[in-house]
């Protein structure tokens, strides 16, 4: 008889973990609050316009390849990937534009116009990012830590210093570039993780390396095409998905989870449980753990985002696939987001125009625009006026697009607008504080110090997702799914003492 697994949440981590376990002989059911899989990597379709709700960058393709291969599939059979180069256009308030590209000649020409030694600095910066990427993936991000000793082992300790885990990213970039605009151009990527470059570890220079060396990709059909592909594979492997089925409580025994309770009052039981819902939400609301609540309330969270999904009845071909507009007062903008938990006076923002690569994202002759504006997460002590913040953000975006992208008439051509605020992230996806990227990533919230992927007391309860080890970002959550399922495989014998030795050996083979 197959051991049974219940997974709470059909985010990408829950889907990947479900498929991996089904491939290894488990009977898996995934219970999802919403009507479709994907979680933050969901999809919105309205009047022929298709939007990815959250992530729009397909990064670290080798991690995706490994996931498909572990499920007995080839990624190329499921996804039509296009490499995007140049990766971005970065716009500064003073009119400077930098086109980030893997073309070294083009980078040299741009950088040396700004700062004579900048190209040499760039090469050293990317080389450092390459080291950080390879060490992180092999020694820290891509493995489980079962004890503090493993994390601070004699072989790992020197690597933490090589990774500059205690050095701030913005300060470290100053070793390579003097011009503040270049420092901004090579640190804004921290916002992928919902972090401030003034607080993020210098380890995250690996982000710039993976973009320019490993590539930024786009799957035709949008990022949701990857969710659909993994869901189809999971279903083919026997995974059962239950949608519109909100879990309201995890029922506990002395040292094991006994069942999960749904909003309609019914209960479901299994041998093992995996929570893919936001980890602080699981501890606070589903486990109702008062001690854990106090702990999570003391932890640092990532920022939230204001999202604008615009269906536009006119094309704007001058808007590239990926565009970043940076604030002139770079440091102050992050202080407003992370310390004041609000919208900067002059916000930075990101614009995604998928029609540049994928015409199916909008009706013919029209435009689908996705705008992300970083903002502070929910603050109970200083509640924000979200209507006012949305209005200010919208005006700031339209103003800069009019001025810098020759789009003065854009507002008149927006057919419809869908807006997400921190309140929506919390309500739709149960994200604590509406923090769009989950828990933050400072030295004390990564590696062994990050919440572990198995509950300390309830030993048949595991976790997968952005707020557990190893962290946030789609490819990193895919790694989370691998690490959690590897841990289950390692521990299955003790979790199912009633199982025969032959069953345990079959599952761990």
Coordinates of N, CA and C in Angstrom, one line a residue, residues 1 54 57 67 84 126 157 171 183 189-190 217 222 269 275 302 362 367 370 376 386 449 453 455:
X1 N 0.8 -1.2 0.0 CA 0.0 0.0 0.0 C 0.9 1.2 0.0
X54 N 2.5 37.0 -11.0 CA 3.7 37.3 -10.2 C 5.0 37.3 -11.0
X57 N 10.3 36.4 -14.9 CA 11.6 36.1 -15.3 C 11.9 34.6 -15.1
X67 N 14.5 19.5 -12.4 CA 13.1 19.2 -11.9 C 12.4 18.3 -13.0
X84 N 16.2 35.9 -23.7 CA 16.0 37.4 -23.9 C 17.3 38.1 -23.7
X126 N 31.2 40.3 -12.2 CA 30.6 39.1 -12.7 C 31.3 37.8 -12.4
X157 N 32.7 26.9 6.9 CA 32.9 28.2 7.5 C 33.7 29.1 6.6
X171 N 27.4 48.0 -0.5 CA 28.7 48.4 -0.2 C 29.7 47.6 -1.0
X183 N 26.1 51.5 -9.5 CA 25.8 50.7 -8.3 C 24.4 50.3 -8.3
X189 N 18.5 44.2 -8.6 CA 18.0 42.8 -8.7 C 17.7 42.2 -7.4
X190 N 18.2 42.8 -6.3 CA 17.8 42.3 -4.9 C 16.3 42.4 -4.7
X217 N 15.2 34.1 -19.6 CA 14.4 33.3 -20.6 C 12.9 33.7 -20.5
X222 N 3.9 32.6 -21.3 CA 4.1 33.2 -20.1 C 4.6 32.2 -19.0
X269 N -7.2 12.9 5.9 CA -6.1 12.3 6.6 C -5.1 11.7 5.6
X275 N 3.1 21.4 4.0 CA 2.5 22.8 3.9 C 3.2 23.6 2.9
X302 N 10.1 40.5 3.7 CA 10.3 41.2 2.5 C 9.3 42.3 2.3
X362 N -1.9 39.4 -26.0 CA -2.9 40.4 -26.1 C -3.6 40.2 -27.5
X367 N -2.0 45.9 -26.4 CA -0.8 45.7 -25.5 C -1.3 45.2 -24.2
X370 N 2.2 44.9 -17.6 CA 2.3 44.5 -16.2 C 3.3 45.4 -15.5
X376 N 6.1 49.1 1.0 CA 6.2 48.5 2.3 C 5.1 47.5 2.5
X386 N -4.2 52.5 1.3 CA -3.8 51.8 0.1 C -4.4 52.5 -1.1
X449 N 19.6 28.8 9.8 CA 18.8 29.7 10.6 C 17.4 30.0 10.0
X453 N 12.6 22.8 7.1 CA 11.5 22.2 6.2 C 10.8 21.0 6.8
X455 N 8.7 20.1 10.7 CA 8.3 20.6 12.1 C 9.1 19.9 13.1

